[in-house]
Tab-separated table of C-alpha atoms in Angstrom:
chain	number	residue	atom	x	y	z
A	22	UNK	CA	108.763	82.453	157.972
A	23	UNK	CA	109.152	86.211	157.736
A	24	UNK	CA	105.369	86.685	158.994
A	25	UNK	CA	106.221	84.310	161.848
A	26	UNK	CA	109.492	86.476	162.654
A	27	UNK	CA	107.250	89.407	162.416
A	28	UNK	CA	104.767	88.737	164.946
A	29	UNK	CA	107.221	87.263	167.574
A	30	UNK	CA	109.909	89.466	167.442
A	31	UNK	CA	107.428	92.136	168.017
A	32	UNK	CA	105.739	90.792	170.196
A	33	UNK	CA	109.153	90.244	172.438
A	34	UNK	CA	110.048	93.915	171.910
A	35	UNK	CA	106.640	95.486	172.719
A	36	UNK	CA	107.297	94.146	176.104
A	37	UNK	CA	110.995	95.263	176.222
A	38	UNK	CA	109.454	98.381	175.832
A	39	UNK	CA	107.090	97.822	178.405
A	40	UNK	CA	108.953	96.972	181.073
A	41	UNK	CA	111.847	99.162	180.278
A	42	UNK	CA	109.183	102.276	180.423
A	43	UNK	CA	107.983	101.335	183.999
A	44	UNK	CA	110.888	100.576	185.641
A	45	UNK	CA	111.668	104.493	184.108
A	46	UNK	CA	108.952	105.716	186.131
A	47	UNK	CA	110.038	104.039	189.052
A	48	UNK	CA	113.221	106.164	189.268
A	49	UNK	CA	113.935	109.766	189.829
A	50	UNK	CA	113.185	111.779	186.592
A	51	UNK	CA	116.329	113.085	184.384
A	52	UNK	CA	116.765	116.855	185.148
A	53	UNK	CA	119.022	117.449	182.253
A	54	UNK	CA	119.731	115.804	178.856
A	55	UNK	CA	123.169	114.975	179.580
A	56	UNK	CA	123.000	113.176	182.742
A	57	UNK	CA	124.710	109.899	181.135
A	58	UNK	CA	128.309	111.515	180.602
A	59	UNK	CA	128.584	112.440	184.023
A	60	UNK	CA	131.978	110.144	185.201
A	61	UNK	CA	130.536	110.054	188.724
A	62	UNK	CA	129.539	106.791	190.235
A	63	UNK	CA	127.742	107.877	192.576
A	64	UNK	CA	124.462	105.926	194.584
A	65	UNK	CA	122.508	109.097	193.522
A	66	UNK	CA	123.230	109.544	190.362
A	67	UNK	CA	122.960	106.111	189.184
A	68	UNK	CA	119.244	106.217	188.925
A	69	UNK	CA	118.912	109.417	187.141
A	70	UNK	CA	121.493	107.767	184.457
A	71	UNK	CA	119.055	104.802	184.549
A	72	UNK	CA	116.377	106.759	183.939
A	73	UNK	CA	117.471	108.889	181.619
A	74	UNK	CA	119.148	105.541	179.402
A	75	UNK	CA	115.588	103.815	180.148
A	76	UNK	CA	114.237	106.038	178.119
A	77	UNK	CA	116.210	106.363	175.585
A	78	UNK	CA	115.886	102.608	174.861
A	79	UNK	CA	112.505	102.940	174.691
A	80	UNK	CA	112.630	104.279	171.291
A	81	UNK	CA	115.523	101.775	169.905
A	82	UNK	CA	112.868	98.816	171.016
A	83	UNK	CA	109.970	101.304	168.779
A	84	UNK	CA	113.168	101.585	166.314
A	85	UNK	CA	113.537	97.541	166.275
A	86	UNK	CA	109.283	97.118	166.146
A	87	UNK	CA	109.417	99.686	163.033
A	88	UNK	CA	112.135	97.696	161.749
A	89	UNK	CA	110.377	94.401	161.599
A	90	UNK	CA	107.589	95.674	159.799
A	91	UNK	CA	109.525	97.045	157.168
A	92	UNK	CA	111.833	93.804	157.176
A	93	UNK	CA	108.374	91.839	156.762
A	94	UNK	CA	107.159	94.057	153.784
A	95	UNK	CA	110.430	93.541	152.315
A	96	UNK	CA	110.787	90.107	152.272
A	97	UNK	CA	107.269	89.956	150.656
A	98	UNK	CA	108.240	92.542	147.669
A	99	UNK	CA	111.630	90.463	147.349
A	100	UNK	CA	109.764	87.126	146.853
A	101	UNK	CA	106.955	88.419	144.751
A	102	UNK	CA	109.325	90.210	142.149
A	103	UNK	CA	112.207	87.998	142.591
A	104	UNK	CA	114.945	90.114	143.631
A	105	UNK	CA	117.930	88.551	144.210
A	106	UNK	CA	119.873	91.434	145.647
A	107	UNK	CA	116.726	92.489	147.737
A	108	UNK	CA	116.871	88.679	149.005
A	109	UNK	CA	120.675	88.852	150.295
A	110	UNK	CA	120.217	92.183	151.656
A	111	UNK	CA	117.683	90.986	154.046
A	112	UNK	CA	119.384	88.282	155.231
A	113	UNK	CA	122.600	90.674	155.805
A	114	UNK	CA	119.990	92.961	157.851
A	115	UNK	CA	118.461	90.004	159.841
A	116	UNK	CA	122.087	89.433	160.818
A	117	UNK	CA	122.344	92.682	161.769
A	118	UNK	CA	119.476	93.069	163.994
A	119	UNK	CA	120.430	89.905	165.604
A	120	UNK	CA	123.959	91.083	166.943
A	121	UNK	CA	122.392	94.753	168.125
A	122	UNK	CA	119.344	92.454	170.145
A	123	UNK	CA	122.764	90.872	171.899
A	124	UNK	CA	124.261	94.575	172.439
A	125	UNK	CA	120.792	95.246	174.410
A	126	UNK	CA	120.971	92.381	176.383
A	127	UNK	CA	124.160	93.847	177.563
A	128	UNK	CA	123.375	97.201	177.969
A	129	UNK	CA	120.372	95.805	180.427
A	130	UNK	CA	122.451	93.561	182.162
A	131	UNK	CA	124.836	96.749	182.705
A	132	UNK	CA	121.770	98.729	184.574
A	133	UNK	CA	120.468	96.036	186.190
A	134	UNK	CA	123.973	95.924	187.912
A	135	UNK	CA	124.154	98.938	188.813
A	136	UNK	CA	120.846	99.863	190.485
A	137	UNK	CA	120.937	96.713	192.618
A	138	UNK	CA	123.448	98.713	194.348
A	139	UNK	CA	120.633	101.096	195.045
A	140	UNK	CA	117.430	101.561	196.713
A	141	UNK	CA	114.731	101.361	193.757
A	142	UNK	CA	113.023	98.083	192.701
A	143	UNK	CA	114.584	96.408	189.651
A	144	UNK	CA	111.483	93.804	189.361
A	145	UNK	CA	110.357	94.876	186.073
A	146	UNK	CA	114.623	95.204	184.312
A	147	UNK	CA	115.033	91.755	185.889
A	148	UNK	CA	111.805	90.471	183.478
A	149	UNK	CA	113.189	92.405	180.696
A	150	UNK	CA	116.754	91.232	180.739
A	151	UNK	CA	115.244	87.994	180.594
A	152	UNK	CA	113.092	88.449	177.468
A	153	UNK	CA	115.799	90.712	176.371
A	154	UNK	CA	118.350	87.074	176.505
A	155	UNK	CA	115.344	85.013	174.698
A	156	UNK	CA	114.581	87.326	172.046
A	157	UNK	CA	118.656	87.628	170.920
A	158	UNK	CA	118.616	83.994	170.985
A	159	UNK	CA	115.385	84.029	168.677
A	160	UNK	CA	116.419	86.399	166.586
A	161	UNK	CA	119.343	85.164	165.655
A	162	UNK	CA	117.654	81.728	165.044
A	163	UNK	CA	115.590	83.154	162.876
A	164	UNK	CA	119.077	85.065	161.074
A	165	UNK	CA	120.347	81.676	160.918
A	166	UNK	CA	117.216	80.152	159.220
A	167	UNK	CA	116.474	82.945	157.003
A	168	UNK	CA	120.141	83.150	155.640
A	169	UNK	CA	119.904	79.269	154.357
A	170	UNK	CA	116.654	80.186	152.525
A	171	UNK	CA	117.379	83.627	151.198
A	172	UNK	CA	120.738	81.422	149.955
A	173	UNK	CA	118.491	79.137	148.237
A	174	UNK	CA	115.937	81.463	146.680
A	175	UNK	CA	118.784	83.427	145.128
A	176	UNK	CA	119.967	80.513	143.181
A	177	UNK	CA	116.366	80.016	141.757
A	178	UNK	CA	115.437	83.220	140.903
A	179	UNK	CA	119.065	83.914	139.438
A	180	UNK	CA	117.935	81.276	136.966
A	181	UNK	CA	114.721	82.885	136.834
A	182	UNK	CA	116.447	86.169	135.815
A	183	UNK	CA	118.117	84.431	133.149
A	184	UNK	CA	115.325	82.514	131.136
A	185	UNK	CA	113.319	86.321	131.772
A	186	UNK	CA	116.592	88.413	130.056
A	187	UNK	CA	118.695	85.950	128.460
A	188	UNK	CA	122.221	85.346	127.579
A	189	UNK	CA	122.971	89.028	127.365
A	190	UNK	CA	125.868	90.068	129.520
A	191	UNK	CA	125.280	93.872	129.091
A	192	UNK	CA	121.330	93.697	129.959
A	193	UNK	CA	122.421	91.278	132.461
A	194	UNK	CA	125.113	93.681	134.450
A	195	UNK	CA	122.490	96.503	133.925
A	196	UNK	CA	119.516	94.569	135.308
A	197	UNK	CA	121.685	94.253	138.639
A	198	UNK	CA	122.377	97.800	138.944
A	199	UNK	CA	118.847	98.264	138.924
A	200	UNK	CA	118.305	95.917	140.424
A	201	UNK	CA	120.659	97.211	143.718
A	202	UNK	CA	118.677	100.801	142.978
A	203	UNK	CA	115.416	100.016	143.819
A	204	UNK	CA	117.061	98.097	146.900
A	205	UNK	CA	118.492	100.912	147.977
A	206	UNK	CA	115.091	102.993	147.736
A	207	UNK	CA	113.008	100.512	149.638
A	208	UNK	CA	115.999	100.605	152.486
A	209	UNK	CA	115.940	104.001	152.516
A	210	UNK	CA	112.068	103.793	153.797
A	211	UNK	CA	113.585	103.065	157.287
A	212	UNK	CA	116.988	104.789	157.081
A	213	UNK	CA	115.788	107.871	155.796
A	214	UNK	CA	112.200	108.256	156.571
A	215	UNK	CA	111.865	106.394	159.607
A	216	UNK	CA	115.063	107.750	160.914
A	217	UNK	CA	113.721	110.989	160.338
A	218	UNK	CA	110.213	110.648	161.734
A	219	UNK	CA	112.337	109.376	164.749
A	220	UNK	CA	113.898	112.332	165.003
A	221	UNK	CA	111.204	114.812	164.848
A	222	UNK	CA	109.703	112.987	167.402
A	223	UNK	CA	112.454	112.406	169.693
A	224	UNK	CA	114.656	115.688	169.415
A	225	UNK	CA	112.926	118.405	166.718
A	226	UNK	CA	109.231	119.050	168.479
A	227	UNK	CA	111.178	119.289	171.728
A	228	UNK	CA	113.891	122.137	170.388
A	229	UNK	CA	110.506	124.466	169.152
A	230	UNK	CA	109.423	125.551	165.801
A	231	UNK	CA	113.060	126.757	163.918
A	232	UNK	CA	114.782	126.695	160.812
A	233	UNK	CA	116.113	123.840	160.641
A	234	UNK	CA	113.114	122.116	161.833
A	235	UNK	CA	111.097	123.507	158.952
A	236	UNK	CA	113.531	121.832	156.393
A	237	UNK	CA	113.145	118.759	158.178
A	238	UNK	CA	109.712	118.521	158.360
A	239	UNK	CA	109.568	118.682	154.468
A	240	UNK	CA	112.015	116.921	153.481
A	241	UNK	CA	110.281	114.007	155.650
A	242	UNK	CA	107.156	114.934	154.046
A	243	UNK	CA	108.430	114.218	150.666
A	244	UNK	CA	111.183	111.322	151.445
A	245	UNK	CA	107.994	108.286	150.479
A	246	UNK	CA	106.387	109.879	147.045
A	247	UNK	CA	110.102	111.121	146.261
A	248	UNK	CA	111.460	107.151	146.365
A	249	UNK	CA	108.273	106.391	144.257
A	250	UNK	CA	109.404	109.266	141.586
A	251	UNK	CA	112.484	107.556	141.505
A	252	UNK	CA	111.693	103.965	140.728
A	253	UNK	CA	109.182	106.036	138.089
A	254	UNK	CA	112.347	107.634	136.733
A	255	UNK	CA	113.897	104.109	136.222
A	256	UNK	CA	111.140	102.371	134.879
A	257	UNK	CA	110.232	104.839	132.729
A	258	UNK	CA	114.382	105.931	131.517
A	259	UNK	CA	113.578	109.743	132.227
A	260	UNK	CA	116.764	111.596	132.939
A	261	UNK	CA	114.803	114.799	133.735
A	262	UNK	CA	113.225	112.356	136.896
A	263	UNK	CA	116.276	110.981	138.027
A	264	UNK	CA	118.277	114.358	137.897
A	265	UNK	CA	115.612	115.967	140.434
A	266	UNK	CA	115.668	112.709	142.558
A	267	UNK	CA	119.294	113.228	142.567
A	268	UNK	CA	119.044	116.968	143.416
A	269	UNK	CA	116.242	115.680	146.462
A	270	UNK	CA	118.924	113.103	147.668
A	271	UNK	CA	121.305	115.893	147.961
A	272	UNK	CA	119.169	117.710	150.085
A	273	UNK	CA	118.199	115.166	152.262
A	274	UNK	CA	122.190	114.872	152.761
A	275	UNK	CA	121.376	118.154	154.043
A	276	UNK	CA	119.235	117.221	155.929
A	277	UNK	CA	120.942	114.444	157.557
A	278	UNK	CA	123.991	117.483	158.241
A	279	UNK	CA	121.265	119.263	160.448
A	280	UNK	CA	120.501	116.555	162.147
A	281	UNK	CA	124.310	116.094	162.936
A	282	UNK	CA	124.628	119.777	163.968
A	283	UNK	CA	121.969	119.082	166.536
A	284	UNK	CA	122.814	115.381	168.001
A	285	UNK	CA	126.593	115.566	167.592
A	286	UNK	CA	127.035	116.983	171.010
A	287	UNK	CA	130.239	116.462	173.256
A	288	UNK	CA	127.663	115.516	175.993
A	289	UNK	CA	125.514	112.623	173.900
A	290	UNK	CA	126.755	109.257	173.973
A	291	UNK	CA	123.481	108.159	172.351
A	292	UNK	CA	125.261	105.778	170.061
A	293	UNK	CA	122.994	103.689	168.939
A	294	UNK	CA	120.884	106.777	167.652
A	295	UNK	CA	123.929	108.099	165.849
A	296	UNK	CA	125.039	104.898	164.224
A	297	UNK	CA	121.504	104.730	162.615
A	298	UNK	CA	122.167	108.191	160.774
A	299	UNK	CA	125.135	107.131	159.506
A	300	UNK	CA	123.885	103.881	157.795
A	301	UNK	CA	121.257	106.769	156.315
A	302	UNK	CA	123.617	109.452	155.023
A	303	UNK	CA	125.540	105.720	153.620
A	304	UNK	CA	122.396	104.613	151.975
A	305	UNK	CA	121.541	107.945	150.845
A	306	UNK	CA	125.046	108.519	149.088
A	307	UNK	CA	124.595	104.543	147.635
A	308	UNK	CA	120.853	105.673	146.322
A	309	UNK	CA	122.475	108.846	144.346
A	310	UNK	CA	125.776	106.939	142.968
A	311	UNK	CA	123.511	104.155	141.930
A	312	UNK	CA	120.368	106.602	140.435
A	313	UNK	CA	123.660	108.491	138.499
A	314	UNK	CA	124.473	104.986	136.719
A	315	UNK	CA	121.353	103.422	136.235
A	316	UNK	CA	120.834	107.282	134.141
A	317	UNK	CA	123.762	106.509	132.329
A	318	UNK	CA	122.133	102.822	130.948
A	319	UNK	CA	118.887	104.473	130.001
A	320	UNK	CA	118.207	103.941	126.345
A	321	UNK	CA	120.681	100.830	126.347
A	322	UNK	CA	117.778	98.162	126.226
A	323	UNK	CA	116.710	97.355	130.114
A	324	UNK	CA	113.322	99.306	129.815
A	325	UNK	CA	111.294	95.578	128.916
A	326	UNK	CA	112.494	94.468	131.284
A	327	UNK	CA	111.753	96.650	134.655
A	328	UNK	CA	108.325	97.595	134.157
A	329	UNK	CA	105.738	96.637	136.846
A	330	UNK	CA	101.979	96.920	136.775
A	331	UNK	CA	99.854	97.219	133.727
A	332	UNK	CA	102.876	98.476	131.523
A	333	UNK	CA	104.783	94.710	132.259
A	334	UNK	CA	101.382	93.095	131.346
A	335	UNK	CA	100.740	94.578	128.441
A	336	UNK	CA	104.655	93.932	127.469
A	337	UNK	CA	104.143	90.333	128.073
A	338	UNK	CA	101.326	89.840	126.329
A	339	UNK	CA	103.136	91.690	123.260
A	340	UNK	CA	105.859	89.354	123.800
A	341	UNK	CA	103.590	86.054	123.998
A	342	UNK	CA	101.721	87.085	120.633
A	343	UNK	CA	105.374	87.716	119.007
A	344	UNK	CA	106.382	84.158	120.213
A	345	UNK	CA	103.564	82.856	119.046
A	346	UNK	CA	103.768	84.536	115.624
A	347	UNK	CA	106.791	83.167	115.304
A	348	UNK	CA	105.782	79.524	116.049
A	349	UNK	CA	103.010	79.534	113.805
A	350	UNK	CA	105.146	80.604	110.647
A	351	UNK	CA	107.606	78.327	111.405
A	352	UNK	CA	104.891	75.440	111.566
A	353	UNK	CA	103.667	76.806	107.307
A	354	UNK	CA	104.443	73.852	104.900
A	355	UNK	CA	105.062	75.864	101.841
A	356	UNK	CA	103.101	73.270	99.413
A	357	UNK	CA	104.452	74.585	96.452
């Protein structure tokens, strides 16, 4: 289902982007960056708006492609290691998208309106707003359909969770912490690193080499192995890993401020842009709060059970030879 959702939704918003890019070209190029807050209504200023907003939404439709493949990586991971909170979450998210594909279907509709009262051919934003209405429509189909199964899954691998840890409540309420900390790592591939490779594209390499560019260019360097360090950190219960993680977080916080300095202009009304850094600095703050107590539960007895790779193997195969210890001495007729 999630591959299918892939493919079309992409598909759909490749051509969004398309379309939306040549009917750009077909209008007067944007001589500032702040033509959109002008309050004039105007004949000639409504295509340099158009423009301008054209191409802007251009890189919420890469945004929304981006998004998809993450959403499709996800929903592998979550089935594979049967993680119940990583199973909601993406069914939240597909929600999500859904109701911001209907926001773009307005936002078109609003241009489209407008430059029919002008000159310039609308040919290719009359195609789009089309598409634009079918893939809302499809994605929140696919919301709909996704939501019943991710509801389903969760009650089977919540059982699943208890035959692998048991009846203990404590290992239990610490396995979901964890549990909601690697969640938050994997989401912050798209809220913070995305988001931030979005930026440098979009905004930084057009400002010139500064400053603050420098810090964000490294902090985006090391967002992906830093996540890795920190599921490390968990896995292996090392405070000194999780307390640099922390300190990393805090920087990208930072980080997230200088992109704020720079975008938080009275003259942009790119909302869509800034809502997106907000759900990152959110997930960031979640990431740290939840890295701080998952450091607290180290050494409590969770590190059997939140090991991956060759450590988890090698754990289960101790634990099958213990079992089966166990069920041959209980099988010994003492013949004495």
């Amino acid at each position: 289902m999630a591959c299918c959702q892939c493919v079309i939704i992409v598909a759909l918003q490749a051509s969004i982007c398309y379309l939306n890019t040549y009917q750009a070209h077909l209008l007067p190029e944007p001589t500032t960056d702040n033509v959109l807050v002008r309050a004039s209504t105007d004949n000639d200023l409504i295509p340099i708006q158009a423009a301008d907003r054209l191409g802007r939404i251009k890189w919420e439709n890469i945004a929304f492609i981006g998004f998809q493949l993450w959403f499709l990586g996800m929903a592998f991971d979550a089935t594979i290691y049967q993680n119940t909170a990583e199973i909601l979450a993406l069914a939240i998210l597909n929600v999500v998208c859904a109701v911001l594909g209907a926001l773009q279907v307005v936002d078109g509709v609003k241009w489209l309106t407008q430059l029919s009262l002008t000159s310039y051919p609308v040919y290719p934003l009359t195609m789009a707003e089309k598409i634009e209405i079918s893939l809302s429509v499809i994605t929140m189909s696919f919301a709909i359909i996704m939501s019943f199964l991710s509801y389903q899954m969760s009650k089977q691998f919540g059982w699943n969770i208890y035959k692998k840890i048991g009846a203990d409540v404590q290992i239990q309420r610490m396995y979901r912490v964890f549990q909601f900390f690697v969640l938050a790592l994997k989401i912050d591939i798209f809220t913070e690193f995305m988001v931030s490779i979005f930026y440098l594209i979009q905004f930084a390499m057009k400002q010139g080499i500064m400053w603050e560019t420098i810090i964000q260019v490294i902090v985006t360097i090391f967002i992906l192995p830093m996540l890795y360090f920190a599921r490390t950190a968990g896995s292996t219960e090392s405070k000194a890993r999780m307390i640099v993680f922390i300190v990393f977080e805090c920087i990208a916080l930072f980080h997230f401020a200088l992109i704020f300095s720079q975008t938080l202009q009275p003259n942009n009304n790119w909302y869509t842009w800034i809502t997106l850094v907000w759900i990152g600095v959110a997930v960031t703050l979640s990431t740290c709060i939840l890295g701080f107590i998952c450091m607290r539960n180290f050494g409590k007895g969770l590190k059997p059970f939140v090991q991956r790779g060759s450590i988890k193997a090698r754990i289960d195969i101790e634990n099958n030879n213990l079992k089966n210890k166990k069920a041959h001495e209980s099988w010994v007729i003492d013949e004495d």
